[in-house]
Amino acid sequence: MVFATVELRVVAECAIDAPLDRRIRALLCACFPAAHAVFSVTRAWHGSAPAWTVLAERTGGDVVGPLGALVGHVGVVERSIRIAGQPFRVGGVQNVAVCAAQRGQGLARRLMQRVQALLRSEQYGAGLLFCTDDLVAVYERCGWELLDATRFRRITAENPVAPLPAGSRAMWQPAGATRWPPGEVHLQGGDW
């Protein structure tokens, strides 16, 4: 019997072809059924498309299934935000997904470690993500730290300085910067 292993790879957005895009969207639809209407047509959550994608794929063994070998995903949005009026380059983490059969095996941690390496190699100031209260502990175990979400502003169709959605938590992880800069944060676009 041949056992499958899971390998991670980073793909630039320009290298994602239509078949891979469909497979990623199928994984996102399976992991986030409430967002099926969005992910069935795009990977750009809240209109923010990733610049980079970290994929987890099974190799060897039986890789047959509706998603093929794809078992995990993280998108990384590239954004120059403003903190206290100064530009700050972040890698915005979005759409962290692990298929049900792979959960509880440390794959999310491996994906997030690979994201951290990407953030450093591409010289981002920090990683930034938004989540709900139930996911804070998951990201804390991966080394992410909470920020004061009330300091964040984003652009919406109705308001160019809107707060984050109710219940949204902001978290960061250093890449080039050693600390999160003080001051009000404007995302210079929507959240991701």
mmCIF file of C-alpha atoms in Angstrom:
data_model
loop_
_atom_site.group_PDB
_atom_site.id
_atom_site.type_symbol
_atom_site.label_atom_id
_atom_site.label_comp_id
_atom_site.label_asym_id
_atom_site.label_seq_id
_atom_site.Cartn_x
_atom_site.Cartn_y
_atom_site.Cartn_z
ATOM 1 C CA MET A 1 0.000 0.000 0.000
ATOM 2 C CA VAL A 2 1.285 3.473 -0.923
ATOM 3 C CA PHE A 3 0.453 6.242 1.521
ATOM 4 C CA ALA A 4 -0.180 9.797 0.400
ATOM 5 C CA THR A 5 1.865 12.701 1.704
ATOM 6 C CA VAL A 6 0.922 16.361 1.616
ATOM 7 C CA GLU A 7 3.228 18.817 -0.113
ATOM 8 C CA LEU A 8 2.971 22.592 -0.068
ATOM 9 C CA ARG A 9 3.681 24.930 -2.942
ATOM 10 C CA VAL A 10 3.416 28.666 -3.536
ATOM 11 C CA VAL A 11 1.883 29.850 -6.794
ATOM 12 C CA ALA A 12 1.887 33.438 -8.087
ATOM 13 C CA GLU A 13 -1.541 34.574 -9.234
ATOM 14 C CA CYS A 14 -0.329 34.979 -12.823
ATOM 15 C CA ALA A 15 0.522 31.248 -12.898
ATOM 16 C CA ILE A 16 -2.945 30.002 -11.868
ATOM 17 C CA ASP A 17 -4.691 28.591 -14.909
ATOM 18 C CA ALA A 18 -8.441 28.015 -15.306
ATOM 19 C CA PRO A 19 -8.428 24.333 -14.184
ATOM 20 C CA LEU A 20 -6.475 25.143 -11.002
ATOM 21 C CA ASP A 21 -8.720 28.139 -10.324
ATOM 22 C CA ARG A 22 -11.786 25.856 -10.566
ATOM 23 C CA ARG A 23 -10.217 23.306 -8.195
ATOM 24 C CA ILE A 24 -9.373 26.008 -5.636
ATOM 25 C CA ARG A 25 -12.876 27.486 -5.844
ATOM 26 C CA ALA A 26 -14.366 23.990 -5.397
ATOM 27 C CA LEU A 27 -12.291 23.541 -2.217
ATOM 28 C CA LEU A 28 -13.391 26.952 -0.927
ATOM 29 C CA CYS A 29 -17.049 26.136 -1.672
ATOM 30 C CA ALA A 30 -16.701 22.820 0.188
ATOM 31 C CA CYS A 31 -15.025 24.464 3.200
ATOM 32 C CA PHE A 32 -17.244 27.577 3.274
ATOM 33 C CA PRO A 33 -20.716 26.492 2.087
ATOM 34 C CA ALA A 34 -22.308 29.748 3.293
ATOM 35 C CA ALA A 35 -20.082 31.618 0.804
ATOM 36 C CA HIS A 36 -20.822 29.301 -2.137
ATOM 37 C CA ALA A 37 -22.347 32.166 -4.180
ATOM 38 C CA VAL A 38 -19.025 34.048 -3.989
ATOM 39 C CA PHE A 39 -16.533 31.200 -4.330
ATOM 40 C CA SER A 40 -18.405 29.516 -7.166
ATOM 41 C CA VAL A 41 -17.351 32.478 -9.351
ATOM 42 C CA THR A 42 -14.264 34.053 -7.733
ATOM 43 C CA ARG A 43 -11.509 33.604 -5.152
ATOM 44 C CA ALA A 44 -11.480 37.376 -4.473
ATOM 45 C CA TRP A 45 -13.129 37.603 -1.060
ATOM 46 C CA HIS A 46 -14.723 41.065 -0.627
ATOM 47 C CA GLY A 47 -13.283 41.909 -4.048
ATOM 48 C CA SER A 48 -9.666 41.427 -2.900
ATOM 49 C CA ALA A 49 -7.850 38.973 -5.149
ATOM 50 C CA PRO A 50 -4.738 37.145 -3.952
ATOM 51 C CA ALA A 51 -1.306 37.916 -5.368
ATOM 52 C CA TRP A 52 -0.025 34.575 -4.055
ATOM 53 C CA THR A 53 -1.634 31.260 -3.243
ATOM 54 C CA VAL A 54 -0.237 28.589 -0.938
ATOM 55 C CA LEU A 55 -1.587 25.149 -1.844
ATOM 56 C CA ALA A 56 -1.484 21.833 -0.009
ATOM 57 C CA GLU A 57 -1.696 18.826 -2.314
ATOM 58 C CA ARG A 58 -1.613 15.108 -1.643
ATOM 59 C CA THR A 59 1.012 13.188 -3.562
ATOM 60 C CA GLY A 60 1.383 9.427 -3.872
ATOM 61 C CA GLY A 61 -1.264 6.990 -2.708
ATOM 62 C CA ASP A 62 -4.874 7.498 -3.700
ATOM 63 C CA VAL A 63 -5.444 11.081 -4.800
ATOM 64 C CA VAL A 64 -8.768 10.457 -6.535
ATOM 65 C CA GLY A 65 -11.650 12.662 -5.414
ATOM 66 C CA PRO A 66 -13.795 15.635 -6.413
ATOM 67 C CA LEU A 67 -10.925 18.052 -5.741
ATOM 68 C CA GLY A 68 -8.158 15.797 -7.034
ATOM 69 C CA ALA A 69 -5.104 16.160 -4.837
ATOM 70 C CA LEU A 70 -5.958 19.635 -3.478
ATOM 71 C CA VAL A 71 -6.514 19.537 0.295
ATOM 72 C CA GLY A 72 -5.578 23.005 1.584
ATOM 73 C CA HIS A 73 -5.339 26.639 0.547
ATOM 74 C CA VAL A 74 -4.345 30.111 1.733
ATOM 75 C CA GLY A 75 -4.563 33.259 -0.392
ATOM 76 C CA VAL A 76 -2.239 36.218 0.202
ATOM 77 C CA VAL A 77 -3.442 39.664 -0.862
ATOM 78 C CA GLU A 78 -0.763 42.271 -1.508
ATOM 79 C CA ARG A 79 -1.725 45.660 -0.106
ATOM 80 C CA SER A 80 -0.095 48.930 0.847
ATOM 81 C CA ILE A 81 -2.149 50.104 3.809
ATOM 82 C CA ARG A 82 -1.684 53.320 5.793
ATOM 83 C CA ILE A 83 -0.947 53.419 9.507
ATOM 84 C CA ALA A 84 -1.015 56.859 11.115
ATOM 85 C CA GLY A 85 -0.898 58.206 7.557
ATOM 86 C CA GLN A 86 2.272 56.294 6.608
ATOM 87 C CA PRO A 87 2.389 53.488 3.998
ATOM 88 C CA PHE A 88 2.937 49.953 5.283
ATOM 89 C CA ARG A 89 3.112 46.907 3.006
ATOM 90 C CA VAL A 90 1.212 43.843 4.215
ATOM 91 C CA GLY A 91 0.450 40.388 2.982
ATOM 92 C CA GLY A 92 -3.230 39.954 3.731
ATOM 93 C CA VAL A 93 -4.116 36.365 4.567
ATOM 94 C CA GLN A 94 -7.473 35.193 3.229
ATOM 95 C CA ASN A 95 -9.487 32.048 2.598
ATOM 96 C CA VAL A 96 -7.576 29.659 4.858
ATOM 97 C CA ALA A 97 -9.138 26.309 3.972
ATOM 98 C CA VAL A 98 -8.383 22.677 4.815
ATOM 99 C CA CYS A 99 -10.622 19.919 3.467
ATOM 100 C CA ALA A 100 -12.588 18.010 6.112
ATOM 101 C CA ALA A 101 -10.590 14.776 5.674
ATOM 102 C CA GLN A 102 -7.288 16.566 6.476
ATOM 103 C CA ARG A 103 -8.389 18.558 9.527
ATOM 104 C CA GLY A 104 -6.814 17.878 12.903
ATOM 105 C CA GLN A 105 -3.487 16.841 11.366
ATOM 106 C CA GLY A 106 -1.600 20.146 11.626
ATOM 107 C CA LEU A 107 -2.075 21.144 7.987
ATOM 108 C CA ALA A 108 -3.365 24.651 8.806
ATOM 109 C CA ARG A 109 -0.237 25.251 10.883
ATOM 110 C CA ARG A 110 1.983 24.056 8.014
ATOM 111 C CA LEU A 111 0.130 26.298 5.558
ATOM 112 C CA MET A 112 0.515 29.305 7.843
ATOM 113 C CA GLN A 113 4.238 28.573 8.353
ATOM 114 C CA ARG A 114 4.669 28.558 4.577
ATOM 115 C CA VAL A 115 2.770 31.864 4.379
ATOM 116 C CA GLN A 116 5.139 33.324 6.976
ATOM 117 C CA ALA A 117 8.146 32.257 4.886
ATOM 118 C CA LEU A 118 6.540 33.852 1.817
ATOM 119 C CA LEU A 119 5.906 37.114 3.678
ATOM 120 C CA ARG A 120 9.565 37.297 4.666
ATOM 121 C CA SER A 121 10.951 36.305 1.266
ATOM 122 C CA GLU A 122 8.771 38.880 -0.509
ATOM 123 C CA GLN A 123 9.740 41.539 2.061
ATOM 124 C CA TYR A 124 6.301 42.402 3.417
ATOM 125 C CA GLY A 125 6.258 44.450 6.610
ATOM 126 C CA ALA A 126 3.800 42.031 8.195
ATOM 127 C CA GLY A 127 1.038 39.562 7.634
ATOM 128 C CA LEU A 128 -2.485 40.741 8.418
ATOM 129 C CA LEU A 129 -5.672 38.713 8.652
ATOM 130 C CA PHE A 130 -9.258 39.156 9.740
ATOM 131 C CA CYS A 131 -11.277 36.447 11.445
ATOM 132 C CA THR A 132 -14.114 35.807 13.861
ATOM 133 C CA ASP A 133 -13.770 35.110 17.588
ATOM 134 C CA ASP A 134 -14.013 31.340 17.110
ATOM 135 C CA LEU A 135 -10.828 31.329 14.996
ATOM 136 C CA VAL A 136 -8.616 33.557 17.145
ATOM 137 C CA ALA A 137 -7.179 30.608 19.118
ATOM 138 C CA VAL A 138 -6.370 28.719 15.895
ATOM 139 C CA TYR A 139 -4.311 31.623 14.556
ATOM 140 C CA GLU A 140 -2.724 32.336 17.937
ATOM 141 C CA ARG A 141 -1.398 28.747 17.914
ATOM 142 C CA CYS A 142 0.204 29.626 14.567
ATOM 143 C CA GLY A 143 1.953 32.671 16.095
ATOM 144 C CA TRP A 144 -0.489 35.435 15.129
ATOM 145 C CA GLU A 145 -1.310 38.240 17.584
ATOM 146 C CA LEU A 146 -4.504 40.227 18.099
ATOM 147 C CA LEU A 147 -4.670 43.903 17.183
ATOM 148 C CA ASP A 148 -7.217 46.499 18.250
ATOM 149 C CA ALA A 149 -9.825 46.096 15.487
ATOM 150 C CA THR A 150 -11.437 49.437 16.410
ATOM 151 C CA ARG A 151 -8.362 51.213 14.946
ATOM 152 C CA PHE A 152 -9.060 49.793 11.469
ATOM 153 C CA ARG A 153 -10.903 51.526 8.636
ATOM 154 C CA ARG A 154 -11.777 50.189 5.192
ATOM 155 C CA ILE A 155 -13.455 51.422 2.039
ATOM 156 C CA THR A 156 -17.010 50.281 1.320
ATOM 157 C CA ALA A 157 -19.455 51.351 -1.386
ATOM 158 C CA GLU A 158 -21.185 53.574 1.180
ATOM 159 C CA ASN A 159 -18.272 54.867 3.240
ATOM 160 C CA PRO A 160 -14.557 55.515 2.501
ATOM 161 C CA VAL A 161 -13.676 55.223 6.224
ATOM 162 C CA ALA A 162 -15.944 52.401 7.420
ATOM 163 C CA PRO A 163 -15.049 50.295 10.454
ATOM 164 C CA LEU A 164 -14.434 46.579 10.109
ATOM 165 C CA PRO A 165 -17.585 44.439 10.019
ATOM 166 C CA ALA A 166 -19.114 43.682 13.415
ATOM 167 C CA GLY A 167 -17.388 40.727 15.057
ATOM 168 C CA SER A 168 -14.288 40.949 12.875
ATOM 169 C CA ARG A 169 -10.983 40.494 14.671
ATOM 170 C CA ALA A 170 -7.665 41.753 13.267
ATOM 171 C CA MET A 171 -4.475 39.726 13.752
ATOM 172 C CA TRP A 172 -0.900 40.192 12.613
ATOM 173 C CA GLN A 173 2.408 38.402 12.388
ATOM 174 C CA PRO A 174 5.744 40.143 11.831
ATOM 175 C CA ALA A 175 7.657 39.697 8.605
ATOM 176 C CA GLY A 176 10.038 42.652 8.036
ATOM 177 C CA ALA A 177 8.705 44.782 10.901
ATOM 178 C CA THR A 178 9.389 43.752 14.482
ATOM 179 C CA ARG A 179 6.300 45.471 15.912
ATOM 180 C CA TRP A 180 2.958 46.695 14.623
ATOM 181 C CA PRO A 181 3.144 50.486 14.140
ATOM 182 C CA PRO A 182 0.944 52.641 16.411
ATOM 183 C CA GLY A 183 -1.961 54.673 15.068
ATOM 184 C CA GLU A 184 -5.146 54.339 13.070
ATOM 185 C CA VAL A 185 -5.044 51.837 10.204
ATOM 186 C CA HIS A 186 -6.683 52.428 6.829
ATOM 187 C CA LEU A 187 -6.773 49.377 4.544
ATOM 188 C CA GLN A 188 -6.839 51.511 1.377
ATOM 189 C CA GLY A 189 -9.602 49.236 0.089
ATOM 190 C CA GLY A 190 -11.925 46.600 1.432
ATOM 191 C CA ASP A 191 -10.992 43.966 3.984
ATOM 192 C CA TRP A 192 -10.099 40.497 2.806
#
